[in-house]
């Protein structure tokens, strides 16, 4: 399915800065913030009188869920309450939390059963833009709305007029305005590009609008919360400067075209609003060719105010981390095979070698190093390594589809692309790989435990693209 221009409304709620996200942190006497996962309704469509509310699953009744904001070094105390009819869990995507708090059902904790609760408690180690989402049946639960944003404030943030978080998602909506449930887990999605939606939202709205003034400087925290869609986002003619990827500071650099975000990725931009009073700046999604309006920044009539726009951008303070030991790296290969039109001849699942057709009977169609991963059968890790060692993983995408590779509990650098040194060796937690591409990533294994490494096209993970690493103590 494709997203078309006609599917976006022309009017939506306005905000005058801050987050266009509903909800207020709810804490009990012990200081715990509650995240109750339960069925809810959301106005994902145009908001016209005859438009129905859409049945979703939500944290604290909103999509995205309750926005979480912490200071670096603060202790987070979050209580998940499961009001669903399915087991669930929460993963803190991009945060280097203790392994027992990582939220991967079947690997780091048991799934939280309906009616039960689970307490997540950890010290927030790094500033930046992160998010949280379900990590049990995530291909369904995230697609139904179980995700939210998480921001950790810097001690010395850049000076801006507005700090805005935009969670961008696509939904597969049926003709009745409800989520298309019959297609959950379809082999077409599992074996091709993943679950693509036909309705785009920003912060749960069909078209998010923001009131701004000429000369304002924005910090935009962009998150791709979609199951599988890669978003190409265009803010031209405004000049945008990238200052962080996946919450990690980068050397500031101007974007020379649309920003590409894979599922799970985040990017922080500094955007100077140099348009005339009364004009508008549009964030367009151009992934499908024709631009589709995702968010609009509407200028008021203010003129002649002393604004921040145009001043030099300073780099964010980099977190302390041990450097890569290039001379003594543990090397590990990772071959990605399978999927529609792939060349995979067989794969191992539950200890047995199977043909692609046999794998499909179990809902599997992708492999890492010849093994179709499954959270109920995660016996052998990709790698075991002692704590503090530098690791290089050499990945080759021998499939016909892109994959967004996400490493839990650590940040990594892309060292090589197709055996050539990467131009920007930024730290990140999710990287997009194209068909036929080879990437080498490097990281320091300094967080002990069992850490998932998987494709964040969530249907690809469900159909076999998952493994794990064990970092010793």
Short mmCIF file of N, CA and C in Angstrom, two decimals, residues 51-185:
data_model
loop_
_atom_site.label_atom_id
_atom_site.label_comp_id
_atom_site.label_asym_id
_atom_site.label_seq_id
_atom_site.Cartn_x
_atom_site.Cartn_y
_atom_site.Cartn_z
N UNK A 51 -15.89 11.16 10.64
CA UNK A 51 -14.74 10.27 10.74
C UNK A 51 -14.80 9.48 12.05
N UNK A 52 -14.59 8.16 11.98
CA UNK A 52 -14.66 7.36 13.21
C UNK A 52 -13.37 7.48 14.01
N UNK A 53 -13.48 7.22 15.29
CA UNK A 53 -12.30 6.99 16.11
C UNK A 53 -11.75 5.61 15.74
N UNK A 54 -10.45 5.46 15.83
CA UNK A 54 -9.81 4.20 15.50
C UNK A 54 -9.44 3.46 16.79
N UNK A 55 -9.81 2.20 16.87
CA UNK A 55 -9.44 1.38 18.02
C UNK A 55 -7.95 1.08 17.97
N UNK A 56 -7.24 1.40 19.04
CA UNK A 56 -5.79 1.21 19.11
C UNK A 56 -5.46 0.52 20.44
N UNK A 57 -4.19 0.18 20.60
CA UNK A 57 -3.64 -0.17 21.89
C UNK A 57 -2.70 0.95 22.27
N UNK A 58 -2.74 1.38 23.53
CA UNK A 58 -2.03 2.60 23.88
C UNK A 58 -1.49 2.53 25.31
N UNK A 59 -0.44 3.30 25.55
CA UNK A 59 0.04 3.53 26.90
C UNK A 59 -0.66 4.76 27.47
N UNK A 60 -1.32 4.59 28.58
CA UNK A 60 -2.05 5.68 29.24
C UNK A 60 -3.07 6.33 28.32
N UNK A 61 -3.62 5.55 27.39
CA UNK A 61 -4.75 6.01 26.59
C UNK A 61 -4.42 6.90 25.43
N UNK A 62 -3.13 7.13 25.13
CA UNK A 62 -2.77 8.04 24.05
C UNK A 62 -1.78 7.39 23.10
N UNK A 63 -1.84 7.81 21.85
CA UNK A 63 -0.88 7.39 20.83
C UNK A 63 -0.26 8.64 20.23
N UNK A 64 1.08 8.81 20.31
CA UNK A 64 2.02 7.99 21.07
C UNK A 64 1.67 8.02 22.56
N UNK A 65 2.33 7.13 23.32
CA UNK A 65 2.06 7.03 24.73
C UNK A 65 2.61 8.20 25.52
N UNK A 66 2.46 8.13 26.81
CA UNK A 66 2.90 9.18 27.71
C UNK A 66 4.33 9.60 27.39
N UNK A 67 4.58 10.90 27.05
CA UNK A 67 5.96 11.34 26.76
C UNK A 67 6.79 11.34 28.03
N UNK A 68 7.92 10.70 27.99
CA UNK A 68 8.81 10.62 29.14
C UNK A 68 9.99 11.56 28.92
N UNK A 69 10.37 12.27 29.97
CA UNK A 69 11.48 13.21 29.89
C UNK A 69 12.27 13.12 31.20
N UNK A 70 13.57 12.92 31.07
CA UNK A 70 14.44 12.75 32.23
C UNK A 70 15.66 13.65 32.09
N UNK A 71 16.38 13.78 33.18
CA UNK A 71 17.70 14.41 33.16
C UNK A 71 18.76 13.31 33.19
N UNK A 72 19.88 13.56 32.56
CA UNK A 72 20.97 12.60 32.57
C UNK A 72 21.37 12.29 34.01
N UNK A 73 21.48 10.99 34.35
CA UNK A 73 21.82 10.57 35.69
C UNK A 73 20.64 10.38 36.60
N UNK A 74 19.44 10.74 36.15
CA UNK A 74 18.24 10.57 36.96
C UNK A 74 17.84 9.10 37.01
N UNK A 75 17.23 8.68 38.11
CA UNK A 75 16.73 7.31 38.23
C UNK A 75 15.31 7.25 37.69
N UNK A 76 15.11 6.44 36.67
CA UNK A 76 13.77 6.22 36.11
C UNK A 76 13.11 5.07 36.85
N UNK A 77 11.85 5.27 37.23
CA UNK A 77 11.06 4.25 37.91
C UNK A 77 9.72 4.17 37.19
N UNK A 78 9.55 3.15 36.37
CA UNK A 78 8.39 3.07 35.48
C UNK A 78 7.71 1.73 35.70
N UNK A 79 6.43 1.78 35.97
CA UNK A 79 5.64 0.56 36.25
C UNK A 79 4.74 0.27 35.06
N UNK A 80 5.03 -0.83 34.37
CA UNK A 80 4.17 -1.29 33.29
C UNK A 80 3.01 -2.08 33.88
N UNK A 81 1.80 -1.68 33.54
CA UNK A 81 0.61 -2.45 33.89
C UNK A 81 -0.02 -2.97 32.60
N UNK A 82 -0.26 -4.25 32.56
CA UNK A 82 -0.76 -4.87 31.34
C UNK A 82 -2.28 -5.01 31.39
N UNK A 83 -2.97 -4.12 30.66
CA UNK A 83 -4.42 -4.19 30.52
C UNK A 83 -4.85 -4.80 29.22
N UNK A 84 -3.92 -5.52 28.54
CA UNK A 84 -4.23 -6.17 27.27
C UNK A 84 -4.67 -7.61 27.51
N UNK A 85 -5.10 -8.26 26.43
CA UNK A 85 -5.39 -9.69 26.49
C UNK A 85 -4.20 -10.52 26.02
N UNK A 86 -3.07 -9.86 25.74
CA UNK A 86 -1.83 -10.52 25.35
C UNK A 86 -0.73 -10.18 26.34
N UNK A 87 0.26 -11.06 26.52
CA UNK A 87 1.45 -10.67 27.27
C UNK A 87 2.18 -9.54 26.54
N UNK A 88 2.94 -8.74 27.29
CA UNK A 88 3.65 -7.62 26.68
C UNK A 88 4.91 -7.32 27.49
N UNK A 89 5.69 -6.38 27.03
CA UNK A 89 6.89 -5.89 27.73
C UNK A 89 7.25 -4.55 27.11
N UNK A 90 8.21 -3.84 27.71
CA UNK A 90 8.66 -2.55 27.16
C UNK A 90 10.17 -2.58 26.98
N UNK A 91 10.61 -2.17 25.80
CA UNK A 91 12.03 -1.99 25.49
C UNK A 91 12.33 -0.50 25.40
N UNK A 92 13.45 -0.08 26.00
CA UNK A 92 13.86 1.33 26.03
C UNK A 92 14.89 1.52 24.92
N UNK A 93 14.39 1.80 23.74
CA UNK A 93 15.17 1.74 22.51
C UNK A 93 16.28 2.79 22.51
N UNK A 94 17.53 2.32 22.48
CA UNK A 94 18.69 3.20 22.42
C UNK A 94 19.34 3.48 23.75
N UNK A 95 18.65 3.23 24.85
CA UNK A 95 19.21 3.49 26.17
C UNK A 95 20.07 2.32 26.61
N UNK A 96 21.23 2.62 27.17
CA UNK A 96 22.15 1.60 27.66
C UNK A 96 21.76 1.23 29.10
N UNK A 97 20.66 0.52 29.22
CA UNK A 97 20.13 0.15 30.53
C UNK A 97 20.77 -1.16 30.98
N UNK A 98 20.67 -1.51 32.27
CA UNK A 98 21.09 -2.85 32.70
C UNK A 98 20.30 -3.92 31.96
N UNK A 99 20.92 -5.08 31.74
CA UNK A 99 20.33 -6.10 30.89
C UNK A 99 18.95 -6.54 31.37
N UNK A 100 18.76 -6.66 32.68
CA UNK A 100 17.49 -7.11 33.20
C UNK A 100 16.36 -6.13 32.96
N UNK A 101 16.69 -4.88 32.59
CA UNK A 101 15.69 -3.84 32.33
C UNK A 101 15.44 -3.61 30.85
N UNK A 102 16.07 -4.41 29.96
CA UNK A 102 16.01 -4.14 28.53
C UNK A 102 14.66 -4.47 27.91
N UNK A 103 13.88 -5.30 28.56
CA UNK A 103 12.50 -5.50 28.12
C UNK A 103 12.26 -6.45 26.98
N UNK A 104 13.23 -7.33 26.67
CA UNK A 104 13.05 -8.26 25.55
C UNK A 104 12.45 -9.55 26.09
N UNK A 105 11.15 -9.73 25.85
CA UNK A 105 10.47 -10.93 26.33
C UNK A 105 11.10 -12.16 25.69
N UNK A 106 11.45 -13.12 26.54
CA UNK A 106 12.06 -14.35 26.05
C UNK A 106 13.57 -14.35 26.12
N UNK A 107 14.19 -13.19 26.37
CA UNK A 107 15.64 -13.12 26.45
C UNK A 107 16.10 -12.49 27.75
N UNK A 108 15.55 -11.33 28.10
CA UNK A 108 15.99 -10.64 29.31
C UNK A 108 14.93 -10.65 30.41
N UNK A 109 13.70 -11.02 30.09
CA UNK A 109 12.64 -11.13 31.08
C UNK A 109 11.52 -11.97 30.50
N UNK A 110 10.67 -12.47 31.40
CA UNK A 110 9.45 -13.11 30.94
C UNK A 110 8.45 -12.03 30.55
N UNK A 111 7.64 -12.31 29.54
CA UNK A 111 6.60 -11.37 29.15
C UNK A 111 5.63 -11.15 30.32
N UNK A 112 5.13 -9.94 30.42
CA UNK A 112 4.19 -9.58 31.49
C UNK A 112 2.80 -10.04 31.08
N UNK A 113 2.22 -10.92 31.87
CA UNK A 113 0.94 -11.52 31.51
C UNK A 113 -0.20 -10.51 31.71
N UNK A 114 -1.33 -10.73 31.03
CA UNK A 114 -2.48 -9.85 31.22
C UNK A 114 -2.86 -9.73 32.69
N UNK A 115 -3.07 -8.50 33.13
CA UNK A 115 -3.43 -8.23 34.51
C UNK A 115 -2.26 -8.07 35.45
N UNK A 116 -1.04 -8.41 34.99
CA UNK A 116 0.14 -8.29 35.83
C UNK A 116 0.87 -6.98 35.57
N UNK A 117 1.90 -6.74 36.35
CA UNK A 117 2.71 -5.53 36.18
C UNK A 117 4.18 -5.89 36.30
N UNK A 118 5.04 -4.96 35.86
CA UNK A 118 6.49 -5.14 35.95
C UNK A 118 7.12 -3.79 36.19
N UNK A 119 8.08 -3.74 37.11
CA UNK A 119 8.74 -2.49 37.45
C UNK A 119 10.08 -2.40 36.75
N UNK A 120 10.24 -1.34 35.95
CA UNK A 120 11.52 -1.02 35.30
C UNK A 120 12.17 0.10 36.10
N UNK A 121 13.40 -0.12 36.53
CA UNK A 121 14.10 0.89 37.31
C UNK A 121 15.56 0.91 36.87
N UNK A 122 16.05 2.09 36.48
CA UNK A 122 17.42 2.21 36.02
C UNK A 122 17.82 3.68 36.06
N UNK A 123 19.12 3.91 36.11
CA UNK A 123 19.67 5.25 36.01
C UNK A 123 19.83 5.58 34.53
N UNK A 124 19.33 6.72 34.11
CA UNK A 124 19.40 7.11 32.69
C UNK A 124 20.82 7.58 32.39
N UNK A 125 21.57 6.85 31.56
CA UNK A 125 23.01 7.12 31.43
C UNK A 125 23.39 8.21 30.44
N UNK A 126 22.59 8.39 29.38
CA UNK A 126 23.00 9.26 28.28
C UNK A 126 21.89 10.24 27.93
N UNK A 127 22.25 11.47 27.64
CA UNK A 127 21.28 12.42 27.11
C UNK A 127 20.99 12.09 25.66
N UNK A 128 19.86 12.59 25.16
CA UNK A 128 19.53 12.36 23.76
C UNK A 128 18.07 12.03 23.54
N UNK A 129 17.74 11.68 22.30
CA UNK A 129 16.39 11.36 21.87
C UNK A 129 16.24 9.86 21.72
N UNK A 130 15.31 9.28 22.48
CA UNK A 130 15.10 7.84 22.47
C UNK A 130 13.60 7.56 22.35
N UNK A 131 13.23 6.31 22.46
CA UNK A 131 11.81 5.99 22.50
C UNK A 131 11.63 4.65 23.20
N UNK A 132 10.39 4.35 23.53
CA UNK A 132 10.07 3.06 24.14
C UNK A 132 8.95 2.41 23.36
N UNK A 133 8.94 1.08 23.35
CA UNK A 133 7.91 0.38 22.60
C UNK A 133 7.79 -1.06 23.11
N UNK A 134 6.68 -1.68 22.78
CA UNK A 134 6.47 -3.08 23.13
C UNK A 134 7.54 -3.95 22.49
N UNK A 135 7.97 -4.98 23.24
CA UNK A 135 8.91 -5.94 22.65
C UNK A 135 8.43 -7.37 22.84
N UNK A 136 7.14 -7.56 22.78
CA UNK A 136 6.54 -8.88 22.67
C UNK A 136 5.49 -8.80 21.57
N UNK A 137 5.59 -9.67 20.58
CA UNK A 137 4.72 -9.55 19.40
C UNK A 137 4.75 -8.11 18.90
N UNK A 138 5.94 -7.55 18.82
CA UNK A 138 6.05 -6.13 18.46
C UNK A 138 5.53 -5.84 17.07
N UNK A 139 5.60 -6.81 16.17
CA UNK A 139 5.06 -6.63 14.81
C UNK A 139 3.57 -6.30 14.85
N UNK A 140 2.86 -6.74 15.88
CA UNK A 140 1.45 -6.39 16.05
C UNK A 140 1.27 -5.26 17.05
N UNK A 141 1.92 -5.36 18.21
CA UNK A 141 1.64 -4.42 19.29
C UNK A 141 2.13 -3.01 18.96
N UNK A 142 3.27 -2.87 18.30
CA UNK A 142 3.72 -1.53 17.89
C UNK A 142 2.80 -0.99 16.80
N UNK A 143 2.39 -1.85 15.88
CA UNK A 143 1.49 -1.41 14.81
C UNK A 143 0.13 -0.98 15.33
N UNK A 144 -0.24 -1.44 16.51
CA UNK A 144 -1.51 -1.02 17.12
C UNK A 144 -1.34 0.24 17.98
N UNK A 145 -0.09 0.69 18.20
CA UNK A 145 0.11 1.97 18.89
C UNK A 145 0.92 1.93 20.15
N UNK A 146 1.53 0.80 20.50
CA UNK A 146 2.24 0.70 21.77
C UNK A 146 3.68 1.20 21.63
N UNK A 147 3.81 2.52 21.63
CA UNK A 147 5.12 3.16 21.64
C UNK A 147 4.98 4.58 22.18
N UNK A 148 6.10 5.16 22.58
CA UNK A 148 6.11 6.54 23.06
C UNK A 148 7.51 7.11 22.98
N UNK A 149 7.62 8.41 23.18
CA UNK A 149 8.91 9.09 23.07
C UNK A 149 9.57 9.22 24.44
N UNK A 150 10.89 9.28 24.43
CA UNK A 150 11.67 9.41 25.66
C UNK A 150 12.84 10.34 25.37
N UNK A 151 12.92 11.44 26.09
CA UNK A 151 13.96 12.44 25.90
C UNK A 151 14.77 12.55 27.19
N UNK A 152 16.08 12.54 27.06
CA UNK A 152 16.98 12.77 28.19
C UNK A 152 17.70 14.09 27.93
N UNK A 153 17.47 15.05 28.79
CA UNK A 153 17.96 16.41 28.56
C UNK A 153 19.46 16.52 28.80
N UNK A 154 20.13 17.33 27.96
CA UNK A 154 21.54 17.62 28.16
C UNK A 154 21.73 18.60 29.32
N UNK A 155 22.89 18.58 29.91
CA UNK A 155 23.20 19.55 30.96
C UNK A 155 23.31 20.95 30.37
N UNK A 156 23.80 21.03 29.13
CA UNK A 156 23.93 22.32 28.45
C UNK A 156 23.32 22.19 27.05
N UNK A 157 22.00 22.25 26.95
CA UNK A 157 21.36 22.07 25.64
C UNK A 157 21.59 23.28 24.74
N UNK A 158 21.47 23.09 23.43
CA UNK A 158 21.60 24.23 22.52
C UNK A 158 20.46 25.21 22.72
N UNK A 159 20.73 26.48 22.48
CA UNK A 159 19.70 27.51 22.62
C UNK A 159 18.75 27.44 21.43
N UNK A 160 17.46 27.21 21.70
CA UNK A 160 16.45 27.15 20.65
C UNK A 160 15.18 27.81 21.18
N UNK A 161 14.31 28.18 20.25
CA UNK A 161 13.01 28.75 20.64
C UNK A 161 11.97 27.67 20.91
N UNK A 162 12.09 26.53 20.21
CA UNK A 162 11.15 25.43 20.39
C UNK A 162 11.92 24.12 20.31
N UNK A 163 11.66 23.23 21.25
CA UNK A 163 12.22 21.88 21.26
C UNK A 163 11.06 20.92 21.02
N UNK A 164 10.97 20.36 19.82
CA UNK A 164 9.80 19.60 19.39
C UNK A 164 10.18 18.16 19.07
N UNK A 165 9.41 17.23 19.58
CA UNK A 165 9.58 15.82 19.25
C UNK A 165 8.47 15.39 18.31
N UNK A 166 8.83 14.81 17.17
CA UNK A 166 7.87 14.38 16.15
C UNK A 166 8.01 12.88 15.94
N UNK A 167 7.02 12.12 16.39
CA UNK A 167 6.99 10.68 16.19
C UNK A 167 6.19 10.40 14.92
N UNK A 168 6.86 9.88 13.91
CA UNK A 168 6.28 9.70 12.58
C UNK A 168 5.95 8.23 12.38
N UNK A 169 4.73 7.96 11.96
CA UNK A 169 4.27 6.58 11.86
C UNK A 169 3.37 6.43 10.66
N UNK A 170 3.29 5.19 10.14
CA UNK A 170 2.26 4.90 9.14
C UNK A 170 1.41 3.74 9.65
N UNK A 171 0.14 3.82 9.35
CA UNK A 171 -0.85 2.87 9.84
C UNK A 171 -1.52 2.21 8.65
N UNK A 172 -1.84 0.94 8.78
CA UNK A 172 -2.62 0.27 7.74
C UNK A 172 -4.09 0.32 8.17
N UNK A 173 -4.83 1.22 7.54
CA UNK A 173 -6.22 1.50 7.91
C UNK A 173 -7.15 0.93 6.85
N UNK A 174 -8.16 0.19 7.29
CA UNK A 174 -9.15 -0.37 6.38
C UNK A 174 -10.21 0.68 6.04
N UNK A 175 -11.13 0.32 5.16
CA UNK A 175 -12.14 1.27 4.69
C UNK A 175 -13.06 1.77 5.80
N UNK A 176 -13.17 0.98 6.89
CA UNK A 176 -14.04 1.39 7.99
C UNK A 176 -13.33 2.30 8.99
N UNK A 177 -12.09 2.70 8.67
CA UNK A 177 -11.35 3.58 9.56
C UNK A 177 -10.65 2.87 10.70
N UNK A 178 -10.66 1.53 10.68
CA UNK A 178 -10.03 0.75 11.74
C UNK A 178 -8.73 0.11 11.23
N UNK A 179 -7.86 -0.27 12.15
CA UNK A 179 -6.62 -0.94 11.79
C UNK A 179 -6.95 -2.25 11.07
N UNK A 180 -6.25 -2.50 9.98
CA UNK A 180 -6.48 -3.71 9.18
C UNK A 180 -5.87 -4.90 9.92
N UNK A 181 -6.71 -5.62 10.66
CA UNK A 181 -6.22 -6.69 11.53
C UNK A 181 -5.95 -7.99 10.78
N UNK A 182 -6.70 -8.26 9.73
CA UNK A 182 -6.55 -9.54 9.04
C UNK A 182 -5.17 -9.72 8.43
N UNK A 183 -4.46 -8.62 8.20
CA UNK A 183 -3.15 -8.72 7.55
C UNK A 183 -2.00 -8.84 8.55
N UNK A 184 -2.28 -8.83 9.85
CA UNK A 184 -1.20 -9.03 10.81
C UNK A 184 -0.55 -10.39 10.59
N UNK A 185 0.76 -10.38 10.47
CA UNK A 185 1.51 -11.63 10.31
C UNK A 185 1.38 -12.27 8.95
#
